[in-house]
PDB file of C-alpha atoms and ligand atoms in Angstrom:
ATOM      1  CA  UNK A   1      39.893 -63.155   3.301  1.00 91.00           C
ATOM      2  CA  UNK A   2      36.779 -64.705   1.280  1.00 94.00           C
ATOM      3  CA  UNK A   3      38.727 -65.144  -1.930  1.00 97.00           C
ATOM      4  CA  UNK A   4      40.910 -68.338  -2.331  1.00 97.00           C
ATOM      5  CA  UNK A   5      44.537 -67.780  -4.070  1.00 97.00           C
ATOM      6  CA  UNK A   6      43.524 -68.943  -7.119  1.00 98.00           C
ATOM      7  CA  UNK A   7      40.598 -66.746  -7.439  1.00 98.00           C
ATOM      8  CA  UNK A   8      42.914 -63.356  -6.386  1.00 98.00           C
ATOM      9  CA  UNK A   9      45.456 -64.525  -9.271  1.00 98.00           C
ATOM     10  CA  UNK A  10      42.368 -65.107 -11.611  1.00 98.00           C
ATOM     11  CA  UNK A  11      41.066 -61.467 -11.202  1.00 98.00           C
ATOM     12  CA  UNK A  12      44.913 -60.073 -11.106  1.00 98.00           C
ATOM     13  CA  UNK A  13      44.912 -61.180 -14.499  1.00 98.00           C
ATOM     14  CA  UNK A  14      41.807 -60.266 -16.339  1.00 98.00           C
ATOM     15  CA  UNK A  15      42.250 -56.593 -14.804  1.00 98.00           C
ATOM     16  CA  UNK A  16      45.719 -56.158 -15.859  1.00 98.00           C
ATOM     17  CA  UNK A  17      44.620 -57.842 -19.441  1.00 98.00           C
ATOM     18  CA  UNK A  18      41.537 -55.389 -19.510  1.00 98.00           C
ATOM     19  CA  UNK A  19      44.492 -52.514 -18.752  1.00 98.00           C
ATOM     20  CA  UNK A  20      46.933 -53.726 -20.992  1.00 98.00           C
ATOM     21  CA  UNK A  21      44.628 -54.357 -23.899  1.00 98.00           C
ATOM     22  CA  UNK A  22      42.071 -51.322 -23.166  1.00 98.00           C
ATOM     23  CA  UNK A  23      38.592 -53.258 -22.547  1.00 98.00           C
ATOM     24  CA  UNK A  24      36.210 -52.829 -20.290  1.00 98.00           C
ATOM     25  CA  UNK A  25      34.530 -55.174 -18.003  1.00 98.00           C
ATOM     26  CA  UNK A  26      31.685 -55.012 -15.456  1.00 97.00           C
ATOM     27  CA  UNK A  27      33.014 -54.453 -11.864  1.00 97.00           C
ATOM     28  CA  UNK A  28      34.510 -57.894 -10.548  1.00 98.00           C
ATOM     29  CA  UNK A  29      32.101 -58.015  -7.046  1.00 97.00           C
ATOM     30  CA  UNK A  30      28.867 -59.157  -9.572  1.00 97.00           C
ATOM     31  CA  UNK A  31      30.602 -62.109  -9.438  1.00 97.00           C
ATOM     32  CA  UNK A  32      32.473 -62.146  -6.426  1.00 98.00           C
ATOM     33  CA  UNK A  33      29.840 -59.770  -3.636  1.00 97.00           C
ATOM     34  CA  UNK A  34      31.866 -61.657  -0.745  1.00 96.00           C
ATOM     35  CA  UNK A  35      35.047 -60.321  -1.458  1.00 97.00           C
ATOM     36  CA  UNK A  36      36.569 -58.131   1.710  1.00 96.00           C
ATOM     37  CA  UNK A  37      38.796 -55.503   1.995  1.00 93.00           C
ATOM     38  CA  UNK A  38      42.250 -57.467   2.138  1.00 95.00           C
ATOM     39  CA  UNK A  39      40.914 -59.835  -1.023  1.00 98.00           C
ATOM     40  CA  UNK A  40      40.558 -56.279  -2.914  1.00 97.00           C
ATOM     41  CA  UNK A  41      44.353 -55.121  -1.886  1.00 96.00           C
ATOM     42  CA  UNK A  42      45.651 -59.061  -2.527  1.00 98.00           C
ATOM     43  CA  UNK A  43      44.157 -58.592  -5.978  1.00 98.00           C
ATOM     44  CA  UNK A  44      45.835 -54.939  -6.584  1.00 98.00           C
ATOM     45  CA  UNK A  45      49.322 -56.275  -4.743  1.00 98.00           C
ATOM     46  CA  UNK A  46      48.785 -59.507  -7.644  1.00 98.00           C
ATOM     47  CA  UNK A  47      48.761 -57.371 -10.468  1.00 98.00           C
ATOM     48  CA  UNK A  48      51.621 -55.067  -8.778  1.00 98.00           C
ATOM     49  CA  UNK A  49      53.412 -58.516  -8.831  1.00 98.00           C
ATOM     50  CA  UNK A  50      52.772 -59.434 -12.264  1.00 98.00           C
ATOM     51  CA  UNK A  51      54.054 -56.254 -13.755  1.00 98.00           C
ATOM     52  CA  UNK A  52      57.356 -56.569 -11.466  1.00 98.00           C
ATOM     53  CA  UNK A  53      57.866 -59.709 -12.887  1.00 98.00           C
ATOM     54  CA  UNK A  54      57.763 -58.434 -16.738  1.00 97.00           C
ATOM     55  CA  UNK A  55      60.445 -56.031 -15.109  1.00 98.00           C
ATOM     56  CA  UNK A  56      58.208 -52.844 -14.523  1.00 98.00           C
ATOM     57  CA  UNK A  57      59.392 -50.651 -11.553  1.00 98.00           C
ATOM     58  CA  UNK A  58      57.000 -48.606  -9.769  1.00 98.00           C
ATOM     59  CA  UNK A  59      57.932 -45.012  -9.290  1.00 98.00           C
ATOM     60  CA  UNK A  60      55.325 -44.248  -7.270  1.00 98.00           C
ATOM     61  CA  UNK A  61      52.085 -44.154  -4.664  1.00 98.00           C
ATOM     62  CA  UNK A  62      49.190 -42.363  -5.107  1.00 98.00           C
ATOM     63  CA  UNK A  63      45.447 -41.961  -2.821  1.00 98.00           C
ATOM     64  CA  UNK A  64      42.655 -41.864  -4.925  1.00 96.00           C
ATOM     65  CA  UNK A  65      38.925 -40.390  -3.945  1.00 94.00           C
ATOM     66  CA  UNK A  66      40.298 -37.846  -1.118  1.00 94.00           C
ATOM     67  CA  UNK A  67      38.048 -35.290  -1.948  1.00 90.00           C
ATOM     68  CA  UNK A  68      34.701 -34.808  -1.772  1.00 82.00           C
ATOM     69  CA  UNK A  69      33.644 -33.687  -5.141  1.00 82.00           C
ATOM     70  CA  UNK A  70      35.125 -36.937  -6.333  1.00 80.00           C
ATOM     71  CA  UNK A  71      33.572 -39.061  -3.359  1.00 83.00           C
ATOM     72  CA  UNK A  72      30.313 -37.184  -4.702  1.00 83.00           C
ATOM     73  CA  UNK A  73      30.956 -37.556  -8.352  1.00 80.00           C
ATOM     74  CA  UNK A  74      32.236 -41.712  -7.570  1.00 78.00           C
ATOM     75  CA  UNK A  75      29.138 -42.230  -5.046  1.00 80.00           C
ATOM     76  CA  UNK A  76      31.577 -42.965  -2.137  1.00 81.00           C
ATOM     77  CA  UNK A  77      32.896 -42.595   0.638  1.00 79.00           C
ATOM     78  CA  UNK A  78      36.430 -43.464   2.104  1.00 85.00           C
ATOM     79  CA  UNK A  79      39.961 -42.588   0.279  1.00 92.00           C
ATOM     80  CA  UNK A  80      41.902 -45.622  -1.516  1.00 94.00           C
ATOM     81  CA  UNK A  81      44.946 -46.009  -2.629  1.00 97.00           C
ATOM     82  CA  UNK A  82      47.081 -47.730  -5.223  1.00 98.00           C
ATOM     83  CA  UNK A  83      50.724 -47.543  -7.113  1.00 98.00           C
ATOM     84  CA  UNK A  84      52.034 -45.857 -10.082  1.00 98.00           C
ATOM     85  CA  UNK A  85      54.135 -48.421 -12.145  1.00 98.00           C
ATOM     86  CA  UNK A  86      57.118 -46.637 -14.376  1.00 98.00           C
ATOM     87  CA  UNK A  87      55.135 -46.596 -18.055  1.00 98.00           C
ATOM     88  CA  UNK A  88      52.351 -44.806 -16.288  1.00 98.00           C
ATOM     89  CA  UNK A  89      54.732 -41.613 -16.625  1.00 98.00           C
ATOM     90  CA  UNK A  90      53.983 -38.967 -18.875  1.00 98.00           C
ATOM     91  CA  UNK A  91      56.781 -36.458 -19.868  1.00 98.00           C
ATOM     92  CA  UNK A  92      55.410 -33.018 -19.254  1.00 98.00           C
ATOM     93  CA  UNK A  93      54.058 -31.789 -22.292  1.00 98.00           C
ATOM     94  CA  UNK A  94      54.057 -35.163 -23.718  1.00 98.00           C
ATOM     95  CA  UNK A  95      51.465 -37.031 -25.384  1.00 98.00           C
ATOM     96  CA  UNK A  96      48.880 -39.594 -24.141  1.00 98.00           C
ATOM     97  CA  UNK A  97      47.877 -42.198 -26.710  1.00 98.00           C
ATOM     98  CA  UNK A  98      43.643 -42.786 -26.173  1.00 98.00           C
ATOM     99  CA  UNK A  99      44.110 -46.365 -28.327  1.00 98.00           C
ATOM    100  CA  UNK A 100      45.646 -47.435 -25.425  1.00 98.00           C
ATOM    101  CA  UNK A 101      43.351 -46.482 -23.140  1.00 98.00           C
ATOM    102  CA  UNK A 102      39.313 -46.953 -22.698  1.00 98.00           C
ATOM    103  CA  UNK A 103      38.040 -43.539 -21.239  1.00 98.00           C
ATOM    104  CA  UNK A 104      40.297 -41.645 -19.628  1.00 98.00           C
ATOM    105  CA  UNK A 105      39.558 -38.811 -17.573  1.00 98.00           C
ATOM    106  CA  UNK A 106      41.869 -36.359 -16.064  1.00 98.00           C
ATOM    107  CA  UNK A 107      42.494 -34.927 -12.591  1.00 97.00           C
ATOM    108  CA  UNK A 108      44.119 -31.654 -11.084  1.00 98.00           C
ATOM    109  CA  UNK A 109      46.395 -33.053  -8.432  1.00 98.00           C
ATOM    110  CA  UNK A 110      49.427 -31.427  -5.856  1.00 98.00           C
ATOM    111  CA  UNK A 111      52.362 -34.496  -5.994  1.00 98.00           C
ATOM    112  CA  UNK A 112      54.715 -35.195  -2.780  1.00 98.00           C
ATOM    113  CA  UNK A 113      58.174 -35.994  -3.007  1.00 98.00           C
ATOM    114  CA  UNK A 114      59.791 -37.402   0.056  1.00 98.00           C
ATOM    115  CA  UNK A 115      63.105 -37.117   1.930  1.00 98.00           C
ATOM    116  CA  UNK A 116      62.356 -39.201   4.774  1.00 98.00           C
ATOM    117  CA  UNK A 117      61.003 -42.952   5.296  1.00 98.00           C
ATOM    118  CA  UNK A 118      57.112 -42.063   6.778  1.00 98.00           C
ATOM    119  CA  UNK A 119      55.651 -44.912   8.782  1.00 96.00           C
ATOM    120  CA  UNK A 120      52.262 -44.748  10.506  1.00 97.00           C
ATOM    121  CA  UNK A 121      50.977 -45.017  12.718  1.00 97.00           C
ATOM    122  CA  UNK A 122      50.653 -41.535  13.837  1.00 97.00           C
ATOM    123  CA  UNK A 123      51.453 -40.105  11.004  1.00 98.00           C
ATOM    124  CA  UNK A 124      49.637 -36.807  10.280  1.00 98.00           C
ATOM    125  CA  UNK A 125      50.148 -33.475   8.437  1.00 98.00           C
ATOM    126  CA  UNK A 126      52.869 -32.203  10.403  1.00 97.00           C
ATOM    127  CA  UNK A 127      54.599 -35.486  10.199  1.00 97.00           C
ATOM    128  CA  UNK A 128      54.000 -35.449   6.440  1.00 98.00           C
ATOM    129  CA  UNK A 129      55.296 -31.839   6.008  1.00 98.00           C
ATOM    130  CA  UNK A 130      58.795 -32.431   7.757  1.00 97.00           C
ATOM    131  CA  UNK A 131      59.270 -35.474   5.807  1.00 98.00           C
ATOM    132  CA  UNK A 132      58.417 -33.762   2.585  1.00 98.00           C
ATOM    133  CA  UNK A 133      61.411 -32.883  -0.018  1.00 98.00           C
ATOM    134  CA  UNK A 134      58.887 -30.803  -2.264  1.00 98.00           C
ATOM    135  CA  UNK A 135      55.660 -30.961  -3.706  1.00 98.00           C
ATOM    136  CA  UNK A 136      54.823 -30.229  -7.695  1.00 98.00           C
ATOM    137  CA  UNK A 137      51.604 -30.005  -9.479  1.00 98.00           C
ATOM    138  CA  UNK A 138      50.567 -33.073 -11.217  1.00 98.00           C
ATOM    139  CA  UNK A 139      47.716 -33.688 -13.992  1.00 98.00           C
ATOM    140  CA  UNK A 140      46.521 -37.699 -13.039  1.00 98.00           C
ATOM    141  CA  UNK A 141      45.141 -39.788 -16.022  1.00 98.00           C
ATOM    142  CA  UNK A 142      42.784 -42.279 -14.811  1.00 98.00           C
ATOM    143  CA  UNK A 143      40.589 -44.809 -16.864  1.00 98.00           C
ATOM    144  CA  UNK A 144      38.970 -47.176 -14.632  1.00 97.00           C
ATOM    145  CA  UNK A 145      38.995 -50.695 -16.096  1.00 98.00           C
ATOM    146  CA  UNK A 146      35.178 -50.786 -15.074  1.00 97.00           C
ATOM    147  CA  UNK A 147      31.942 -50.397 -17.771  1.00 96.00           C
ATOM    148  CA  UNK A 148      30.827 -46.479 -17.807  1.00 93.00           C
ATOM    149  CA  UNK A 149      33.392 -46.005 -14.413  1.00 91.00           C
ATOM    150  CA  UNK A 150      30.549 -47.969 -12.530  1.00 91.00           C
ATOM    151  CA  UNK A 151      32.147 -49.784  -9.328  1.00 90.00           C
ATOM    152  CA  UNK A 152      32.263 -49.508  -6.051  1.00 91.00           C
ATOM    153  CA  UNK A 153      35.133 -49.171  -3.633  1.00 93.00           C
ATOM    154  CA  UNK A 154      36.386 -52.966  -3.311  1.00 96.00           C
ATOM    155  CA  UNK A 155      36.518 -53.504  -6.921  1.00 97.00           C
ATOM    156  CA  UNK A 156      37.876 -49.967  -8.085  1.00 96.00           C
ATOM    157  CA  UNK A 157      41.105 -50.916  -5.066  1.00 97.00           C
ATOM    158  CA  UNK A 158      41.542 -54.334  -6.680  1.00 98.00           C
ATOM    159  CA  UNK A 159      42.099 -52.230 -10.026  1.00 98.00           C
ATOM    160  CA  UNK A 160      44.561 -50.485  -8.884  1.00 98.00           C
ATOM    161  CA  UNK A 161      42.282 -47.150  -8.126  1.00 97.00           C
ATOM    162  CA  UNK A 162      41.638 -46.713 -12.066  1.00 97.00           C
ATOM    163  CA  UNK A 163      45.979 -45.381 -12.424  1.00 98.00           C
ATOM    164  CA  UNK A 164      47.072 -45.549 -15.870  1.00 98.00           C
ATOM    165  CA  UNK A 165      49.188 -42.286 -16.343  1.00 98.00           C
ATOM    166  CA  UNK A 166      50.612 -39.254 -15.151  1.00 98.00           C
ATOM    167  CA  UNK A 167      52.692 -36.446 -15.405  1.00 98.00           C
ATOM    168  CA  UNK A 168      54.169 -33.845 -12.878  1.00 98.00           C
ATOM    169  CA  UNK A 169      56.052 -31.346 -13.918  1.00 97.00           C
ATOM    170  CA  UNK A 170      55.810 -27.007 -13.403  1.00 96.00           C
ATOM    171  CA  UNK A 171      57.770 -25.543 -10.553  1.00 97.00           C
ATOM    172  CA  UNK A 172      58.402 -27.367  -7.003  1.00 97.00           C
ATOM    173  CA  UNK A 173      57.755 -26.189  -3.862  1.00 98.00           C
ATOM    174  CA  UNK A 174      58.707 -25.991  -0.350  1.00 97.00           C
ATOM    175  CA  UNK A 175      55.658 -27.545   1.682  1.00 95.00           C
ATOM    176  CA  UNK A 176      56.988 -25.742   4.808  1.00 93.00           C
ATOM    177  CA  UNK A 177      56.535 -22.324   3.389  1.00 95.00           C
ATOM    178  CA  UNK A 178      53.519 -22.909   0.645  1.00 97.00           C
ATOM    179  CA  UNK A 179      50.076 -22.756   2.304  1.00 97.00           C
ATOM    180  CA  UNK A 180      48.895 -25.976   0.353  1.00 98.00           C
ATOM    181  CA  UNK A 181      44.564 -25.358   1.633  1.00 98.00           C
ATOM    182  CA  UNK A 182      44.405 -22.646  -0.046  1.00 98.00           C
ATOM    183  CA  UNK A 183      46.646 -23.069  -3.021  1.00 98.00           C
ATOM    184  CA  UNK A 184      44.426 -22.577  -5.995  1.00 98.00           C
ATOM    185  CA  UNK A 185      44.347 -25.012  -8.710  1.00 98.00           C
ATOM    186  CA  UNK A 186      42.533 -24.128 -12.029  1.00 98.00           C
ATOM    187  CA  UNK A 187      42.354 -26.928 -15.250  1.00 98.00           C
ATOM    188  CA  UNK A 188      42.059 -26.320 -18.826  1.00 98.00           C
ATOM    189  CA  UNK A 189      40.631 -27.769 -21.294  1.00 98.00           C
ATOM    190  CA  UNK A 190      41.780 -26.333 -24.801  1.00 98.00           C
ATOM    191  CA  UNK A 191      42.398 -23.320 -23.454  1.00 98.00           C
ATOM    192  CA  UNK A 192      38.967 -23.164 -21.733  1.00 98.00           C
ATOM    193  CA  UNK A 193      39.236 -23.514 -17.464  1.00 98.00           C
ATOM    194  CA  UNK A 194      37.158 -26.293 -16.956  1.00 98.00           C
ATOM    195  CA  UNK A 195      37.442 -27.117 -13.122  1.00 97.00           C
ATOM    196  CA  UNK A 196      38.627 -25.139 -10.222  1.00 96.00           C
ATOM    197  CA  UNK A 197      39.774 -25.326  -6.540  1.00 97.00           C
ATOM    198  CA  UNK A 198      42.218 -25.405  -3.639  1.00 98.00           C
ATOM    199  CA  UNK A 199      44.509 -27.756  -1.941  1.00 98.00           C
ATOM    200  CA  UNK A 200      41.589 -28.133   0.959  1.00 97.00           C
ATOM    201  CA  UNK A 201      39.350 -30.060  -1.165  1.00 96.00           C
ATOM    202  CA  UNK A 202      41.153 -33.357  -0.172  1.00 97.00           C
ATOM    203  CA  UNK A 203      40.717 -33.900   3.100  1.00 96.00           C
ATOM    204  CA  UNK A 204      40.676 -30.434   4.167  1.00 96.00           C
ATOM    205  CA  UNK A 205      44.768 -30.334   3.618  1.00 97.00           C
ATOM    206  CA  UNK A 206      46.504 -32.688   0.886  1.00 98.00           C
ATOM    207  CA  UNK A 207      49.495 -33.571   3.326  1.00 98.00           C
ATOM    208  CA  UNK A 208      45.918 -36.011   5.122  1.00 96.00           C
ATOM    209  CA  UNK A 209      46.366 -38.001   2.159  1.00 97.00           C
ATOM    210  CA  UNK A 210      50.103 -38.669   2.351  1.00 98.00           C
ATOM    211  CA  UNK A 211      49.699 -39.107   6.353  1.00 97.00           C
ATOM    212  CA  UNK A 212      46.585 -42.008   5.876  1.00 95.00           C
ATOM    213  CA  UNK A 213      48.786 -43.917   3.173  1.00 96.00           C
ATOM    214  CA  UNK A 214      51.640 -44.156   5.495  1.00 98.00           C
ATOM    215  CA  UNK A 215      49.109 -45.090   8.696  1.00 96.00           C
ATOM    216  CA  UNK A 216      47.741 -48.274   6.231  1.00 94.00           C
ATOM    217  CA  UNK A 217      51.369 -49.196   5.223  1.00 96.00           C
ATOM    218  CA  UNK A 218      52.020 -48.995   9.000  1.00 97.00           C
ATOM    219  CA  UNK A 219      49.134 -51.106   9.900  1.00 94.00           C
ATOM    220  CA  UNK A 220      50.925 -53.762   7.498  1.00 92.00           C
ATOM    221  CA  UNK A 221      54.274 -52.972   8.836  1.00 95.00           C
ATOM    222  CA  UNK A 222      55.863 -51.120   5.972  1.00 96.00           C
ATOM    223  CA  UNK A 223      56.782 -47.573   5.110  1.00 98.00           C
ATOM    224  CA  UNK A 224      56.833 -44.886   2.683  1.00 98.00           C
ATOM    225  CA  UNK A 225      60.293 -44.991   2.032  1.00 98.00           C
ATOM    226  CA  UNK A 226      62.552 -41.520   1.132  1.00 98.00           C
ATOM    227  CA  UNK A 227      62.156 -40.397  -2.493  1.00 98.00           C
ATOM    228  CA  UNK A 228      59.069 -41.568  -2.658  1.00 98.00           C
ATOM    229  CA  UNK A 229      56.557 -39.391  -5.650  1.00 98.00           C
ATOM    230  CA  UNK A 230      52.982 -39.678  -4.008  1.00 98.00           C
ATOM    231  CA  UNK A 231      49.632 -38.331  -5.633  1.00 98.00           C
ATOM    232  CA  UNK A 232      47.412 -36.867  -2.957  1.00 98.00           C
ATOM    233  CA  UNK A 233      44.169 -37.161  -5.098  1.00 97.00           C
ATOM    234  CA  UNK A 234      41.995 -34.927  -7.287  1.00 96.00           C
ATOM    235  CA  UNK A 235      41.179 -31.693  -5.936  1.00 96.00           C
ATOM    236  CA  UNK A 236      37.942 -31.382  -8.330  1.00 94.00           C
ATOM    237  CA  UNK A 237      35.482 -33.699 -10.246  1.00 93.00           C
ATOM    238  CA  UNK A 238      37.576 -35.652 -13.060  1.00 95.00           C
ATOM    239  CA  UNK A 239      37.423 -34.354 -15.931  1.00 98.00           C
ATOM    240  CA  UNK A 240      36.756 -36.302 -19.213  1.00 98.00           C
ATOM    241  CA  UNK A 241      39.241 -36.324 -22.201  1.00 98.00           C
ATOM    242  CA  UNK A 242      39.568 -37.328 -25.870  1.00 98.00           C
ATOM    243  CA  UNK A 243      41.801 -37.447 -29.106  1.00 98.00           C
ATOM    244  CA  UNK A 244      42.978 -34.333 -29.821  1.00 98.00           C
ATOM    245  CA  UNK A 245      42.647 -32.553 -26.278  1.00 98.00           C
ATOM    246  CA  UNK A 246      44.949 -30.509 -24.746  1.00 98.00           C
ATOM    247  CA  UNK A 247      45.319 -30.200 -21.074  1.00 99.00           C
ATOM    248  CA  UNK A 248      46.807 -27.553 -18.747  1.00 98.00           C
ATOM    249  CA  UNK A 249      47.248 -27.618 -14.848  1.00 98.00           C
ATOM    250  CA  UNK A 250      47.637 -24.090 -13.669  1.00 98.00           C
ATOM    251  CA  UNK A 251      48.703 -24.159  -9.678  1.00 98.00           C
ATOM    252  CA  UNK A 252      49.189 -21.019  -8.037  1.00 97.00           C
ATOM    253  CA  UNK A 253      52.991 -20.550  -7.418  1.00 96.00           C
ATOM    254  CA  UNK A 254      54.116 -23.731  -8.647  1.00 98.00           C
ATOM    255  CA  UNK A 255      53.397 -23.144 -12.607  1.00 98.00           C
ATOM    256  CA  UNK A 256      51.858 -24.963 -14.775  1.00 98.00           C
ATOM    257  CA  UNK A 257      51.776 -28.968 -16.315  1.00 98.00           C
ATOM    258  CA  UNK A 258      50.685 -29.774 -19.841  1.00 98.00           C
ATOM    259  CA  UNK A 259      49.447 -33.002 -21.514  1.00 98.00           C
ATOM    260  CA  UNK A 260      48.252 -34.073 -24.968  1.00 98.00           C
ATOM    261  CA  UNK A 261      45.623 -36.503 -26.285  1.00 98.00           C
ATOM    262  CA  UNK A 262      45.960 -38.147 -29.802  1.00 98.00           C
TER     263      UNK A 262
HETATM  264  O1  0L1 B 301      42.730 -41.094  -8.457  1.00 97.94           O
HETATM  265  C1  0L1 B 301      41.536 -41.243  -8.178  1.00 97.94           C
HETATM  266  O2  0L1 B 301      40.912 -40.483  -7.421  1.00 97.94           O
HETATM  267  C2  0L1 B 301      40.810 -42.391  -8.810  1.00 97.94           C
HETATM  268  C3  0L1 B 301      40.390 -43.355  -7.810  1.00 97.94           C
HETATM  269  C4  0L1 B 301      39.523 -44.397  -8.454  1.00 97.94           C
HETATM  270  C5  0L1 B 301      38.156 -43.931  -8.755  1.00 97.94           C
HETATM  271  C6  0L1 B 301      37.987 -43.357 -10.121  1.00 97.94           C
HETATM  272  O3  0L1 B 301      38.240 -44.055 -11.109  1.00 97.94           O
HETATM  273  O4  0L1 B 301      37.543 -42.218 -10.209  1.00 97.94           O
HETATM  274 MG1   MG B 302      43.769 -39.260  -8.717  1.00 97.94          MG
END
């Protein structure tokens, strides 16, 4: 680690203030272009910490940048991945407030529930699929804590991979029987479709996603536990969202997932 303790706790807390109170800041390695790969998880895991100890639960896991029109559209090149805390959750249908956010941008995504603990390493789609309860589609909010969405990939993990909200909701799924490549995803944007593709656009099969989390938990000794919701990343190009917008997740044979913008 290049980062001290104090330093990690320091950044913990002006990202999670820039969250909580919807400013922006320019991407934390200007000041810090030392910083390594465990400095950038110690910083996520601090603000994890912080919201744990105001009594926040998180619900979930999610793997951000796993496909390569986002890699593209993020200039990038590896997935990341982060947690989803429990006032990230969006009823479906519900309504997103933009005051409390600072540019939010949406994302079509297919969500895994788990029935069995998955620990790498190893781990890979088949793995994945028999530990899989169901999946469900899932609309992502993110809103990256960084100026214009500029970072790169050490500062966008230390904030927590941009997660502010989410919703799942539509019809589940049995990942044994769906064919989740070439399940076809299409978003709208007031009733306009504004992005389109299949489940093979991260990683070539979305259960990759679930199967590299597990193999970094493993690397670190823990697990994916049972019950676990997991996001397996955008399938297209995020898609950006103001007061007033209305968004619909159409995925073939699992229905559909709606969110509002005021
Ligand atoms: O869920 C995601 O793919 C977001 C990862 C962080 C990068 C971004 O803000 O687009
Ligand atoms: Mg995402």
């Amino acid at each position: 680690m290049a980062l001290d303790k104090n330093t990690i706790a320091r950044l913990a807390e002006h990202l999670e203030n820039c969250e909580l109170e919807a400013r922006d800041t320019p991407k934390i390695t200007d000041a810090h272009p030392d910083m390594d790969w465990d400095d950038a998880y110690a910083i996520q895991d601090a603000i994890l910490q912080r919201k744990l100890a105001r009594g926040a639960r998180v619900v979930g896991l999610k793997a951000g940048l796993t496909s390569h029109a986002k890699m593209k559209q993020m200039g990038v090149d590896t997935p990341v991945f982060g947690f989803l805390a429990d006032y990230f959750s969006v009823p479906e249908g519900g309504v997103v407030k933009c005051s409390e956010l600072i540019h939010p941008k949406v994302e079509p995504e297919i969500a895994f529930v788990t029935k069995a603990p998955l620990k790498g390493p190893g781990c890979h789609v088949g793995t994945v699929l028999a530990a899989t309860d169901f999946v469900l589609p899932a609309i992502e909010i993110i809103d990256s804590r960084y100026r214009d969405f500029k970072f790169d990939l050490k500062s966008v993990i230390a904030d927590n991979c941009s997660s502010s909200r989410f919703v799942v909701g539509g019809a589940i799924g049995d990942a044994r029987k769906l064919d989740l490549r070439t399940l076809g995803v299409v978003l709208e944007k007031n009733g306009e479709p504004v992005a389109f593709g299949a489940g093979a656009a991260v990683l070539g099969h979305p259960a990759t996603a679930i199967a590299m989390l597990a193999n970094r938990l493993g690397a670190r000794g823990e697990e994916i536990p049972a019950g676990t919701l997991i996001l397996s990343g955008g399938i297209t190009e995020a898609v950006a969202v103001g007061p007033g917008d209305a968004i619909t997740l159409r995925a073939q044979g699992l229905g559909s997932v709606s969110v509002r913008f005021e």
